[in-house]
Amino acid sequence: MRFILAFILALFIFIPAVSAAEPLRIVIDNPNIEPMPFATPAFQAETPAANDYAARISRVVADDLVGTGLFREISQDAYISTVSSFASPIQYADWRAINAQALITGAVSVDAGGRLVVKFRLYDVFSGAEMGEGLQFVGSTDAWRRMAHKVADAVYERITGESGYFDSRVVFVSETGPKDNRAKRLAIMDYDGANIQYLTDSSSIVLAPRFSPTGDRVLYTGYETGFPQVYLLDVANVGRRALQLPEGTMSFAPRFAPDGQTVVFSLTTGGNTDIYRLNLNSGALARLTNSPAIETAPSFSPDGSQIVFESDRSGTQQLYIMSANGGEPRRISFGTGRYGTPVWSPRGDLIAFTKQAGGRFHIGVMNVDGNRERLLTASFLDEGPTWSPNGRVIKFTRETQGAGGAPSLYSVDISGRNLRRIRTDNAASDPSWGPLQP
Amino acid sequence: MNTFKKAALVMALLGAAACTNPDRFGENGGANGPGGANGGIDTSRLDPATPEYFNEAVGNTVNFAVDQSTLSPTAQAVLDSQAQWLMANPTYVAIIEGHADEQGTREYNLALGARRSAAVRDYLVSQGVAGSRLRTLTYGKERPLAACSTEACYAQNRRAVTIISAGSAGVS
């Protein structure tokens, strides 16, 4: 967080290899997807100081890829070839023999300035050719995990044709203490749960942080004054301020617009909750809904022109879409049960939501017009979806039942596959997945 | 922590008396009569002009049905007593906390808690309490009274609690 990172991308000399074989490709939408087997020999340490990092970096690269559910790592025990140097030619037959479709090699060094240099190459084993160009990342040694994530993102992008999500962070609420007096702190971590840092103390309740589009700021709901209010926090220096809102109101459920300057949230006056929009620069406040029902959980479309939100104006919680300037909304959810916390996907094609039906909670997705509802999860309490930067994965909160019940963070593919718990030291809730870092 | 737990225990007893087992604390247990709840605690030695008396003899809590903010006759009776007390003790102000059980999303429950606290506030105002002495607050599902995940606990958690304090602190 605090380290300044300047990644320098350098292209190696690239000699295109001619091949007639099918290019290595994972089509993520394929419903019968088989994880692609790959091999990652431990990256070579090219300088003594790199010894501490090389094997750890290749381990993170492999974990990133396996964690997608799209790749399967071949055990190093099965390797026939050893890769003695980054420059040595690849013995494709040895990798074909163990059915490695993709091979990732890498080398790590620490340069004279103490900076970590990570190089990698990706090979399409069955085509007998390098896939794309070798890439090199340079950064501080503190940032070794980020450089590993960048390698994995590049591999993912070359093989799936879609951008990755490994070099990204998640802001969430870390929870300790008993269920009836939970202490909550804002925390930030790498997408995989590593490098947790705390942004607030636990002296007052904090809820539902939301990243800005560039990940430099966070909106959240805090009880510092004793009353719920929306706060804006600067991630770099942890400075925070309450949004300037009318005296005596309560505010919560904030979210940024794609422009990073406009925010929407719920504001409650006289017991009635409606959606408002605030310009952070001018302080101009506009009311976007005006009904005696509960309107909350607004989320912008990626182009900023529309807002999806939940309302119980029909008698139960349902999802609606309105113009970013307010006006008459159209209802998009019509199934049985209650629908809340809609979040527009970064690709613009889907709305993720929380659904309550039959005494269970689900995370689901539907098309923007409300068609093709698919429930991805089911449990005692699942809620609060957040999208990966590429719109392929959803993280959410799953809370267990009973007096000792506690929340944890989970992720699931939009196909409903690859449900995983994200390991955190403490109980954790309300994830907000930030952008891919530059 | 210890004091909090003790307070939670007292409130849990009041809650249990109010909705599940009126006989458990004897004839005058429960928040069902216009006299309010005392939860079996001996309130005869409490000064009627204190917040302790309000909490224990008048009853500071009313409960709600699932996903509702309407006041039951039982709740209205408690609030009638609260209004009388507030009018008899004009130096006190109150914050009304609205709470929800865990069967709902975080944001919706914040809005639902706000509805419940406003329902209590509006009722107290209708009974003659000056609105300027009352402020509403929602905790959503963040501060359950009872931690289990059964209807017996949920019923206690769907509540509005009137918190009395001296002067105008915290109320605008």
Coordinates of C-alpha atoms in Angstrom, one line a residue:
Chain A
M1 CA 0.0 0.0 0.0
R2 CA 2.5 2.5 1.1
F3 CA 5.2 1.4 -1.3
I4 CA 5.5 3.4 -4.4
L5 CA 5.4 1.1 -7.4
A6 CA 6.7 1.8 -10.8
F7 CA 6.4 -1.1 -13.0
I8 CA 8.5 -1.0 -16.1
L9 CA 7.4 -3.3 -18.8
A10 CA 10.1 -4.3 -21.2
L11 CA 9.6 -6.4 -24.2
F12 CA 12.2 -9.0 -25.0
I13 CA 13.3 -9.6 -28.5
F14 CA 10.6 -11.7 -29.9
I15 CA 11.0 -14.1 -32.8
P16 CA 7.6 -15.3 -34.0
A17 CA 7.4 -19.0 -34.2
V18 CA 5.5 -20.5 -37.1
S19 CA 3.0 -23.2 -36.2
A20 CA 0.0 -24.7 -37.7
A21 CA -1.4 -26.2 -34.5
E22 CA -4.5 -24.8 -32.7
P23 CA -3.6 -22.0 -30.5
L24 CA -3.8 -22.5 -26.8
R25 CA -7.1 -21.1 -25.7
I26 CA -9.6 -21.4 -22.8
V27 CA -13.1 -20.2 -23.7
I28 CA -14.5 -19.2 -20.3
D29 CA -18.1 -19.4 -21.4
N30 CA -17.7 -23.0 -22.4
P31 CA -20.1 -24.9 -20.0
N32 CA -18.1 -28.1 -20.2
I33 CA -14.8 -26.5 -19.4
E34 CA -11.9 -28.8 -18.4
P35 CA -9.1 -27.1 -16.4
M36 CA -6.1 -26.7 -18.6
P37 CA -3.0 -28.6 -17.3
F38 CA 0.1 -26.4 -17.1
A39 CA 3.6 -26.7 -15.7
T40 CA 5.5 -24.0 -13.8
P41 CA 9.1 -25.0 -12.9
A42 CA 10.3 -22.8 -10.0
F43 CA 11.5 -19.5 -11.4
Q44 CA 15.3 -19.2 -11.7
A45 CA 17.1 -17.0 -9.2
E46 CA 19.6 -15.2 -11.4
T47 CA 21.3 -13.3 -8.5
P48 CA 21.9 -14.5 -4.9
A49 CA 19.5 -11.9 -3.5
A50 CA 16.7 -13.2 -5.7
N51 CA 16.8 -16.6 -3.9
D52 CA 14.3 -15.4 -1.4
Y53 CA 11.8 -14.5 -4.0
A54 CA 12.1 -16.8 -7.1
A55 CA 10.3 -19.9 -5.8
R56 CA 7.7 -17.9 -3.9
I57 CA 6.9 -15.9 -7.0
S58 CA 6.3 -19.0 -9.2
R59 CA 4.2 -20.5 -6.4
V60 CA 1.9 -17.4 -6.4
V61 CA 1.6 -17.5 -10.2
A62 CA 0.5 -21.1 -10.0
D63 CA -1.9 -20.5 -7.1
D64 CA -3.5 -17.6 -9.0
L65 CA -4.1 -19.7 -12.1
V66 CA -5.3 -22.8 -10.2
G67 CA -7.6 -20.5 -8.1
T68 CA -9.6 -19.6 -11.2
G69 CA -10.8 -23.1 -11.7
L70 CA -9.7 -22.8 -15.3
F71 CA -6.2 -24.3 -14.9
R72 CA -4.8 -27.4 -13.3
E73 CA -1.2 -27.5 -12.1
I74 CA 0.9 -30.5 -12.9
S75 CA 3.0 -31.7 -10.0
Q76 CA 6.7 -30.9 -10.2
D77 CA 7.3 -34.5 -9.3
A78 CA 6.1 -35.5 -12.8
Y79 CA 8.5 -33.2 -14.7
I80 CA 10.9 -34.9 -17.0
S81 CA 12.8 -31.8 -18.1
T82 CA 14.5 -29.4 -15.8
V83 CA 14.8 -25.8 -16.8
S84 CA 18.4 -24.9 -15.9
S85 CA 18.3 -21.4 -17.4
F86 CA 15.7 -18.9 -18.6
A87 CA 17.4 -18.8 -21.9
S88 CA 17.8 -22.5 -22.6
P89 CA 15.6 -24.1 -25.3
I90 CA 12.4 -25.8 -24.3
Q91 CA 12.3 -29.6 -24.7
Y92 CA 8.7 -29.6 -25.8
A93 CA 8.5 -33.4 -26.1
D94 CA 9.3 -33.7 -22.4
W95 CA 6.4 -31.4 -21.5
R96 CA 4.0 -33.0 -24.0
A97 CA 4.8 -36.4 -22.4
I98 CA 3.3 -35.2 -19.1
N99 CA 0.4 -33.5 -20.9
A100 CA 1.4 -30.0 -19.9
Q101 CA -0.5 -27.8 -22.4
A102 CA 1.0 -24.6 -21.1
L103 CA 4.5 -24.1 -19.7
I104 CA 5.5 -21.0 -17.8
T105 CA 9.2 -20.3 -17.2
G106 CA 10.6 -17.3 -15.3
A107 CA 13.7 -15.8 -13.8
V108 CA 14.1 -13.4 -10.9
S109 CA 17.0 -11.1 -10.1
V110 CA 17.7 -8.1 -7.9
D111 CA 19.4 -5.3 -9.8
A112 CA 22.1 -3.0 -8.6
G113 CA 19.5 -0.5 -7.3
G114 CA 18.0 -3.2 -5.1
R115 CA 14.9 -3.6 -7.4
L116 CA 13.3 -6.9 -8.1
V117 CA 13.2 -7.9 -11.7
V118 CA 10.8 -10.7 -12.8
K119 CA 10.8 -12.1 -16.3
F120 CA 8.6 -14.8 -17.7
R121 CA 7.8 -16.7 -20.9
L122 CA 4.7 -18.6 -21.7
Y123 CA 4.9 -21.6 -24.1
D124 CA 2.2 -23.4 -26.0
V125 CA 3.6 -26.9 -25.6
F126 CA 1.6 -28.8 -28.2
S127 CA 2.2 -26.1 -30.8
G128 CA 5.8 -26.1 -29.8
A129 CA 5.9 -22.3 -29.7
E130 CA 6.2 -19.4 -27.4
M131 CA 2.9 -17.7 -26.8
G132 CA 3.2 -13.9 -26.9
E133 CA 6.4 -12.2 -26.0
G134 CA 8.5 -12.5 -22.9
L135 CA 7.7 -9.8 -20.3
Q136 CA 9.7 -8.3 -17.5
F137 CA 8.4 -6.4 -14.5
V138 CA 10.5 -4.3 -12.2
G139 CA 9.5 -3.1 -8.7
S140 CA 10.5 -3.0 -5.1
T141 CA 11.2 -6.3 -3.4
D142 CA 8.2 -5.5 -1.1
A143 CA 6.0 -5.8 -4.2
W144 CA 7.1 -9.4 -5.1
R145 CA 3.5 -10.7 -4.8
R146 CA 2.2 -8.0 -7.1
M147 CA 4.8 -8.9 -9.7
A148 CA 3.8 -12.6 -9.4
H149 CA 0.1 -11.5 -9.9
K150 CA 1.1 -9.5 -12.9
V151 CA 2.8 -12.6 -14.5
A152 CA -0.4 -14.6 -13.8
D153 CA -2.6 -11.8 -15.2
A154 CA -0.5 -11.9 -18.4
V155 CA -0.8 -15.7 -18.7
Y156 CA -4.6 -15.6 -18.0
E157 CA -5.1 -12.9 -20.6
R158 CA -3.1 -14.7 -23.3
I159 CA -4.9 -17.9 -22.8
T160 CA -8.4 -16.7 -22.2
G161 CA -8.4 -13.5 -24.3
E162 CA -9.8 -11.6 -21.3
S163 CA -8.1 -9.4 -18.8
G164 CA -7.2 -11.0 -15.5
Y165 CA -7.9 -10.0 -11.9
F166 CA -5.0 -11.1 -9.8
D167 CA -3.2 -7.8 -9.3
S168 CA -6.2 -6.2 -7.6
R169 CA -7.2 -5.5 -4.0
V170 CA -10.3 -5.9 -1.9
V171 CA -11.5 -3.5 0.8
F172 CA -13.7 -5.2 3.4
V173 CA -14.8 -5.2 7.0
S174 CA -12.7 -7.2 9.5
E175 CA -14.8 -8.5 12.4
T176 CA -13.9 -9.6 15.9
G177 CA -15.8 -10.1 19.1
P178 CA -19.1 -11.7 20.0
K179 CA -22.1 -11.5 17.6
D180 CA -24.0 -9.0 19.8
N181 CA -21.1 -6.6 20.2
R182 CA -19.0 -7.1 17.1
A183 CA -16.0 -4.8 16.6
K184 CA -15.6 -3.9 12.9
R185 CA -12.6 -2.3 11.1
L186 CA -12.1 -1.4 7.5
A187 CA -9.3 -3.5 6.0
I188 CA -7.7 -3.8 2.6
M189 CA -6.0 -6.9 1.2
D190 CA -4.8 -8.4 -2.0
Y191 CA -7.5 -10.2 -4.0
D192 CA -6.3 -13.6 -2.6
G193 CA -6.3 -12.5 1.1
A194 CA -2.6 -11.7 1.4
N195 CA -1.2 -8.4 2.8
I196 CA -4.1 -7.4 5.0
Q197 CA -3.8 -3.8 6.3
Y198 CA -6.3 -1.9 8.5
L199 CA -7.7 1.4 7.5
T200 CA -9.7 2.3 10.6
D201 CA -9.7 1.2 14.2
S202 CA -12.6 -0.6 15.8
S203 CA -13.9 2.3 18.0
S204 CA -17.1 2.6 16.0
I205 CA -19.1 0.5 13.6
V206 CA -18.0 0.6 9.9
L207 CA -20.0 -1.0 7.1
A208 CA -19.9 -1.8 3.4
P209 CA -16.8 -0.1 2.1
R210 CA -16.8 0.6 -1.7
F211 CA -13.8 1.3 -3.8
S212 CA -13.5 4.3 -6.2
P213 CA -13.1 3.3 -9.8
T214 CA -9.3 3.8 -9.6
G215 CA -9.0 2.2 -6.1
D216 CA -7.5 5.4 -4.5
R217 CA -10.5 6.2 -2.3
V218 CA -13.2 4.3 -0.4
L219 CA -16.7 5.2 0.5
Y220 CA -18.2 3.5 3.6
T221 CA -20.8 3.9 6.3
G222 CA -19.5 4.8 9.7
Y223 CA -21.0 5.5 13.2
E224 CA -18.2 7.8 14.5
T225 CA -20.9 10.4 15.5
G226 CA -23.2 7.7 16.8
F227 CA -25.3 7.9 13.7
P228 CA -24.7 6.2 10.4
Q229 CA -23.1 8.5 7.9
V230 CA -21.3 8.1 4.6
Y231 CA -17.5 8.7 4.8
L232 CA -14.9 9.2 2.1
L233 CA -11.5 7.7 2.9
D234 CA -8.2 8.3 1.1
V235 CA -6.5 4.9 0.9
A236 CA -2.9 6.3 0.7
N237 CA -3.0 8.4 3.8
V238 CA -6.1 7.0 5.5
G239 CA -7.5 10.5 5.9
R240 CA -11.3 10.5 6.1
R241 CA -14.2 12.9 6.1
A242 CA -18.0 12.6 6.4
L243 CA -19.9 13.7 3.3
Q244 CA -21.6 17.1 3.8
L245 CA -25.3 16.1 4.1
P246 CA -28.3 17.8 5.6
E247 CA -28.2 17.9 9.4
G248 CA -30.2 15.2 11.3
T249 CA -30.2 12.7 8.4
M250 CA -28.7 9.2 8.3
S251 CA -26.9 8.0 5.2
F252 CA -25.6 4.6 4.1
A253 CA -25.1 2.3 1.1
P254 CA -22.8 4.6 -0.9
R255 CA -21.2 3.8 -4.2
F256 CA -19.1 5.7 -6.7
A257 CA -20.2 6.6 -10.2
P258 CA -17.7 5.6 -13.0
D259 CA -16.5 9.2 -13.1
G260 CA -15.1 8.9 -9.5
Q261 CA -16.6 12.3 -8.6
T262 CA -20.3 11.5 -8.3
V263 CA -21.6 9.3 -5.5
V264 CA -25.0 7.8 -4.8
F265 CA -26.3 6.5 -1.5
S266 CA -29.4 6.2 0.7
L267 CA -30.4 9.1 2.8
T268 CA -33.0 8.7 5.5
T269 CA -35.2 11.5 6.8
G270 CA -38.2 11.0 9.0
G271 CA -37.9 7.3 8.7
N272 CA -38.1 7.3 4.9
T273 CA -35.1 6.1 2.9
D274 CA -34.5 7.4 -0.7
I275 CA -31.6 7.5 -3.1
Y276 CA -29.6 10.7 -3.5
R277 CA -26.7 11.8 -5.6
L278 CA -23.8 14.0 -4.5
N279 CA -21.1 15.7 -6.5
L280 CA -18.0 15.5 -4.4
N281 CA -16.5 18.5 -6.1
S282 CA -19.4 20.9 -6.0
G283 CA -21.3 19.5 -3.1
A284 CA -24.5 19.6 -5.2
L285 CA -27.1 17.2 -3.8
A286 CA -29.9 15.7 -5.9
R287 CA -32.7 13.5 -4.8
L288 CA -33.2 10.6 -7.3
T289 CA -36.1 8.7 -5.8
N290 CA -39.1 10.1 -4.0
S291 CA -41.4 7.4 -2.5
P292 CA -42.5 6.4 0.9
A293 CA -40.9 3.0 0.3
I294 CA -37.3 1.9 1.1
E295 CA -35.0 2.7 -1.8
T296 CA -31.4 1.6 -1.3
A297 CA -28.3 -0.2 -2.6
P298 CA -27.8 1.9 -5.8
S299 CA -25.2 0.8 -8.3
F300 CA -24.2 2.6 -11.6
S301 CA -24.0 1.0 -15.0
P302 CA -20.4 1.1 -16.3
D303 CA -21.2 3.9 -18.7
G304 CA -22.7 6.0 -15.8
S305 CA -26.1 6.5 -17.5
Q306 CA -28.2 4.3 -15.4
I307 CA -28.6 3.1 -11.8
V308 CA -29.9 -0.2 -10.6
F309 CA -31.3 -0.2 -7.0
E310 CA -33.7 -2.1 -4.7
S311 CA -37.0 -0.9 -3.5
D312 CA -39.9 -2.4 -1.6
R313 CA -42.5 -0.1 -3.3
S314 CA -44.3 -3.2 -4.6
G315 CA -44.5 -4.7 -1.1
T316 CA -41.3 -6.7 -1.1
Q317 CA -37.7 -5.9 -2.0
Q318 CA -37.3 -5.9 -5.8
L319 CA -34.7 -4.6 -8.3
Y320 CA -35.3 -1.5 -10.5
I321 CA -33.3 0.4 -13.0
M322 CA -33.6 4.2 -13.5
S323 CA -31.8 6.9 -15.3
A324 CA -28.7 8.3 -13.4
N325 CA -30.8 11.5 -13.1
G326 CA -33.7 9.7 -11.4
G327 CA -37.2 9.5 -13.0
E328 CA -39.5 6.6 -13.4
P329 CA -37.7 3.3 -12.8
R330 CA -38.5 0.0 -14.4
R331 CA -38.7 -3.1 -12.4
I332 CA -36.4 -6.0 -13.6
S333 CA -36.9 -8.7 -10.9
F334 CA -40.1 -10.7 -10.9
G335 CA -39.2 -14.1 -9.4
T336 CA -40.6 -15.3 -6.0
G337 CA -38.6 -14.0 -3.0
R338 CA -36.8 -10.8 -2.1
Y339 CA -34.1 -9.3 -4.2
G340 CA -31.5 -6.8 -2.8
T341 CA -28.0 -5.4 -3.2
P342 CA -27.9 -5.3 -7.0
V343 CA -24.5 -4.6 -8.5
W344 CA -23.9 -3.9 -12.2
S345 CA -21.1 -5.9 -13.8
P346 CA -18.1 -4.1 -15.1
R347 CA -18.8 -5.6 -18.5
G348 CA -22.3 -4.1 -18.4
D349 CA -24.1 -7.3 -19.2
L350 CA -25.3 -8.6 -15.9
I351 CA -26.7 -7.6 -12.5
A352 CA -25.5 -9.5 -9.5
F353 CA -27.8 -9.6 -6.5
T354 CA -28.7 -11.2 -3.2
K355 CA -31.9 -13.2 -3.2
Q356 CA -33.9 -14.4 -0.2
A357 CA -36.3 -17.2 -0.9
G358 CA -37.6 -20.2 1.1
G359 CA -35.6 -19.3 4.2
R360 CA -32.3 -19.3 2.3
F361 CA -30.0 -16.6 0.9
H362 CA -28.5 -16.8 -2.6
I363 CA -26.1 -14.8 -4.7
G364 CA -27.4 -14.7 -8.3
V365 CA -27.0 -12.9 -11.6
M366 CA -29.6 -11.8 -14.2
N367 CA -29.4 -10.1 -17.5
V368 CA -29.9 -6.3 -17.3
D369 CA -33.4 -6.7 -18.7
G370 CA -34.2 -9.2 -15.8
N371 CA -34.1 -12.3 -18.0
R372 CA -32.1 -15.4 -17.4
E373 CA -31.9 -15.3 -13.6
R374 CA -29.3 -17.9 -12.3
L375 CA -28.6 -18.5 -8.6
L376 CA -24.9 -19.2 -8.0
T377 CA -24.9 -20.0 -4.3
A378 CA -27.2 -21.0 -1.5
S379 CA -26.7 -20.9 2.3
F380 CA -28.1 -19.7 5.6
L381 CA -26.9 -16.2 4.8
D382 CA -25.1 -15.1 1.6
E383 CA -25.1 -11.4 0.7
G384 CA -23.4 -8.4 -0.8
P385 CA -21.9 -9.5 -4.2
T386 CA -18.9 -7.6 -5.7
W387 CA -17.5 -8.1 -9.2
S388 CA -14.0 -9.0 -10.2
P389 CA -12.5 -6.3 -12.5
N390 CA -13.1 -8.6 -15.5
G391 CA -16.7 -9.5 -14.6
R392 CA -16.0 -13.2 -14.4
V393 CA -15.9 -13.8 -10.6
I394 CA -18.0 -12.6 -7.7
K395 CA -16.9 -12.2 -4.1
F396 CA -19.6 -12.1 -1.3
T397 CA -20.2 -12.5 2.4
R398 CA -21.3 -15.8 3.8
E399 CA -22.3 -15.8 7.4
T400 CA -22.8 -19.0 9.5
Q401 CA -25.8 -19.7 11.7
G402 CA -26.3 -19.5 15.4
A403 CA -24.8 -17.7 18.4
G404 CA -21.3 -18.4 17.3
G405 CA -22.0 -17.5 13.7
A406 CA -19.5 -15.4 11.8
P407 CA -19.0 -14.1 8.3
S408 CA -16.3 -15.0 5.8
L409 CA -15.5 -13.9 2.3
Y410 CA -16.2 -16.3 -0.6
S411 CA -15.8 -16.2 -4.3
V412 CA -17.7 -17.9 -7.1
D413 CA -17.6 -17.9 -10.9
I414 CA -20.6 -16.4 -12.7
S415 CA -21.2 -19.9 -13.9
G416 CA -21.7 -21.0 -10.3
R417 CA -18.5 -23.1 -10.4
N418 CA -15.4 -22.8 -8.2
L419 CA -16.9 -21.7 -4.9
R420 CA -14.0 -20.8 -2.6
R421 CA -13.5 -19.4 0.8
I422 CA -10.9 -16.6 1.0
R423 CA -8.8 -17.1 4.1
T424 CA -8.6 -14.1 6.4
D425 CA -7.2 -13.9 10.0
N426 CA -10.5 -12.7 11.4
A427 CA -14.1 -12.9 10.4
A428 CA -14.7 -10.8 7.3
S429 CA -17.7 -9.2 5.5
D430 CA -18.7 -6.7 2.9
P431 CA -16.0 -7.1 0.2
S432 CA -15.6 -4.5 -2.5
W433 CA -13.3 -5.7 -5.3
G434 CA -11.1 -2.9 -6.7
P435 CA -9.8 -2.4 -10.2
L436 CA -6.8 -4.1 -11.8
Q437 CA -3.8 -2.1 -10.6
P438 CA -1.7 -0.2 -13.2
Chain B
M1 CA -17.2 -5.5 28.1
N2 CA -18.5 -6.8 31.4
T3 CA -20.8 -4.0 32.0
F4 CA -22.1 -4.3 28.5
K5 CA -22.8 -8.0 29.0
K6 CA -24.6 -7.3 32.2
A7 CA -26.7 -4.7 30.5
A8 CA -27.4 -7.0 27.6
L9 CA -28.5 -9.7 30.1
V10 CA -30.9 -7.4 31.8
M11 CA -32.3 -6.3 28.4
A12 CA -32.5 -10.0 27.3
L13 CA -34.5 -10.7 30.4
L14 CA -36.9 -7.8 29.7
G15 CA -37.2 -9.0 26.1
A16 CA -38.0 -12.6 27.2
A17 CA -40.5 -11.3 29.6
A18 CA -42.1 -9.1 27.0
C19 CA -42.8 -11.7 24.4
T20 CA -42.3 -15.3 25.4
N21 CA -43.1 -16.2 28.9
P22 CA -45.1 -13.7 30.9
D23 CA -45.5 -16.1 33.8
R24 CA -41.8 -16.5 34.3
F25 CA -41.4 -13.4 36.3
G26 CA -44.7 -13.5 38.2
E27 CA -47.9 -11.6 37.9
N28 CA -46.5 -8.3 36.9
G29 CA -43.9 -9.5 34.4
G30 CA -44.1 -8.7 30.8
A31 CA -44.6 -5.5 28.8
N32 CA -48.2 -6.3 28.1
G33 CA -50.0 -3.9 30.4
P34 CA -50.3 -0.2 30.4
G35 CA -48.1 -0.2 33.5
G36 CA -45.2 -1.4 31.5
A37 CA -42.6 -4.1 32.0
N38 CA -40.4 -4.5 35.0
G39 CA -39.0 -7.9 34.1
G40 CA -39.2 -9.1 37.7
I41 CA -36.7 -6.5 38.8
D42 CA -37.6 -4.7 42.1
T43 CA -38.2 -1.2 40.9
S44 CA -39.9 0.1 44.0
R45 CA -36.7 1.7 45.3
L46 CA -35.9 3.4 42.0
D47 CA -36.5 7.1 41.8
P48 CA -39.2 7.5 39.1
A49 CA -37.5 10.5 37.7
T50 CA -34.4 8.5 36.6
P51 CA -33.4 6.8 33.3
E52 CA -33.0 3.6 35.4
Y53 CA -36.7 3.8 36.3
F54 CA -37.6 4.5 32.7
N55 CA -35.6 1.5 31.5
E56 CA -36.7 -1.0 34.1
A57 CA -40.2 0.1 35.2
V58 CA -41.6 1.9 32.1
G59 CA -39.9 -0.4 29.6
N60 CA -37.5 1.0 27.0
T61 CA -38.1 -1.6 24.3
V62 CA -40.9 -2.4 21.8
N63 CA -40.8 -5.4 19.4
F64 CA -42.0 -5.8 15.8
A65 CA -43.2 -8.5 13.5
V66 CA -41.0 -9.8 10.7
D67 CA -40.2 -7.0 8.2
Q68 CA -42.8 -4.7 9.8
S69 CA -42.7 -1.4 11.4
T70 CA -46.3 -1.1 12.6
L71 CA -46.8 -0.8 16.3
S72 CA -48.8 -3.6 18.0
P73 CA -51.3 -2.8 20.8
T74 CA -48.7 -4.1 23.2
A75 CA -46.1 -1.8 21.8
Q76 CA -48.5 1.1 21.9
A77 CA -49.2 0.5 25.5
V78 CA -45.4 0.6 26.3
L79 CA -45.1 3.8 24.3
D80 CA -48.0 5.4 26.1
S81 CA -46.0 4.9 29.3
Q82 CA -42.9 6.2 27.7
A83 CA -44.7 9.3 26.6
Q84 CA -46.1 9.9 30.0
W85 CA -42.7 9.5 31.6
L86 CA -41.1 11.8 29.0
M87 CA -43.7 14.5 29.6
A88 CA -43.3 14.2 33.4
N89 CA -39.5 14.5 33.0
P90 CA -39.0 17.3 30.6
T91 CA -35.2 17.7 31.2
Y92 CA -34.5 14.4 29.4
V93 CA -34.2 13.7 25.7
A94 CA -34.2 10.4 23.9
I95 CA -32.5 8.6 21.0
I96 CA -34.7 5.9 19.6
E97 CA -32.7 3.0 18.2
G98 CA -34.3 0.9 15.5
H99 CA -33.0 -2.7 15.1
A100 CA -33.6 -5.6 12.7
D101 CA -33.0 -9.3 12.9
E102 CA -30.4 -10.9 10.7
Q103 CA -32.9 -12.2 8.1
G104 CA -32.2 -9.5 5.6
T105 CA -29.5 -7.7 3.7
R106 CA -27.4 -5.1 5.5
E107 CA -28.7 -2.1 3.6
Y108 CA -32.3 -3.0 3.7
N109 CA -32.1 -3.7 7.5
L110 CA -30.6 -0.2 8.1
A111 CA -33.6 1.3 6.3
L112 CA -36.0 -1.0 8.2
G113 CA -34.5 0.0 11.5
A114 CA -34.9 3.6 10.5
R115 CA -38.6 2.9 9.8
R116 CA -39.1 1.3 13.2
S117 CA -37.4 4.1 15.1
A118 CA -39.4 6.6 13.2
A119 CA -42.6 4.7 14.0
V120 CA -41.8 5.0 17.7
R121 CA -40.9 8.6 17.4
D122 CA -44.1 9.5 15.5
Y123 CA -46.2 7.7 18.1
L124 CA -44.5 9.5 21.0
V125 CA -45.0 12.8 19.3
S126 CA -48.7 11.9 18.7
Q127 CA -48.9 11.4 22.5
G128 CA -47.6 14.8 23.2
V129 CA -43.8 14.5 23.4
A130 CA -42.0 17.4 21.7
G131 CA -40.3 16.1 18.5
S132 CA -37.3 18.3 19.3
R133 CA -36.5 16.0 22.3
L134 CA -36.4 12.8 20.1
R135 CA -33.9 11.7 17.6
T136 CA -34.0 8.5 15.6
L137 CA -31.1 6.1 14.9
T138 CA -30.8 2.8 13.0
Y139 CA -28.5 0.0 13.7
G140 CA -30.0 -2.4 11.1
K141 CA -28.8 -5.9 12.1
E142 CA -25.5 -4.7 13.6
R143 CA -26.4 -4.9 17.3
P144 CA -28.6 -8.0 18.0
L145 CA -29.9 -8.4 21.5
A146 CA -29.9 -12.1 21.3
A147 CA -27.3 -13.9 19.3
C148 CA -29.0 -17.1 18.2
S149 CA -30.5 -17.8 14.8
T150 CA -34.0 -18.9 15.8
E151 CA -37.3 -17.0 15.8
A152 CA -37.1 -16.7 19.6
C153 CA -34.0 -14.6 19.2
Y154 CA -35.1 -12.9 16.1
A155 CA -38.3 -11.7 17.8
Q156 CA -36.2 -10.0 20.5
N157 CA -33.9 -8.4 17.9
R158 CA -36.7 -6.8 15.9
R159 CA -37.0 -3.9 18.3
A160 CA -36.9 -0.2 18.9
V161 CA -35.2 1.0 22.1
T162 CA -35.7 4.4 23.6
I163 CA -32.4 5.6 25.2
I164 CA -32.9 8.3 27.7
S165 CA -30.2 10.9 28.5
A166 CA -30.1 14.2 30.3
G167 CA -30.1 17.5 28.4
S168 CA -29.8 18.0 24.7
A169 CA -26.6 16.0 24.1
G170 CA -26.7 14.1 20.9
V171 CA -30.1 15.4 19.9
S172 CA -30.4 18.2 17.3

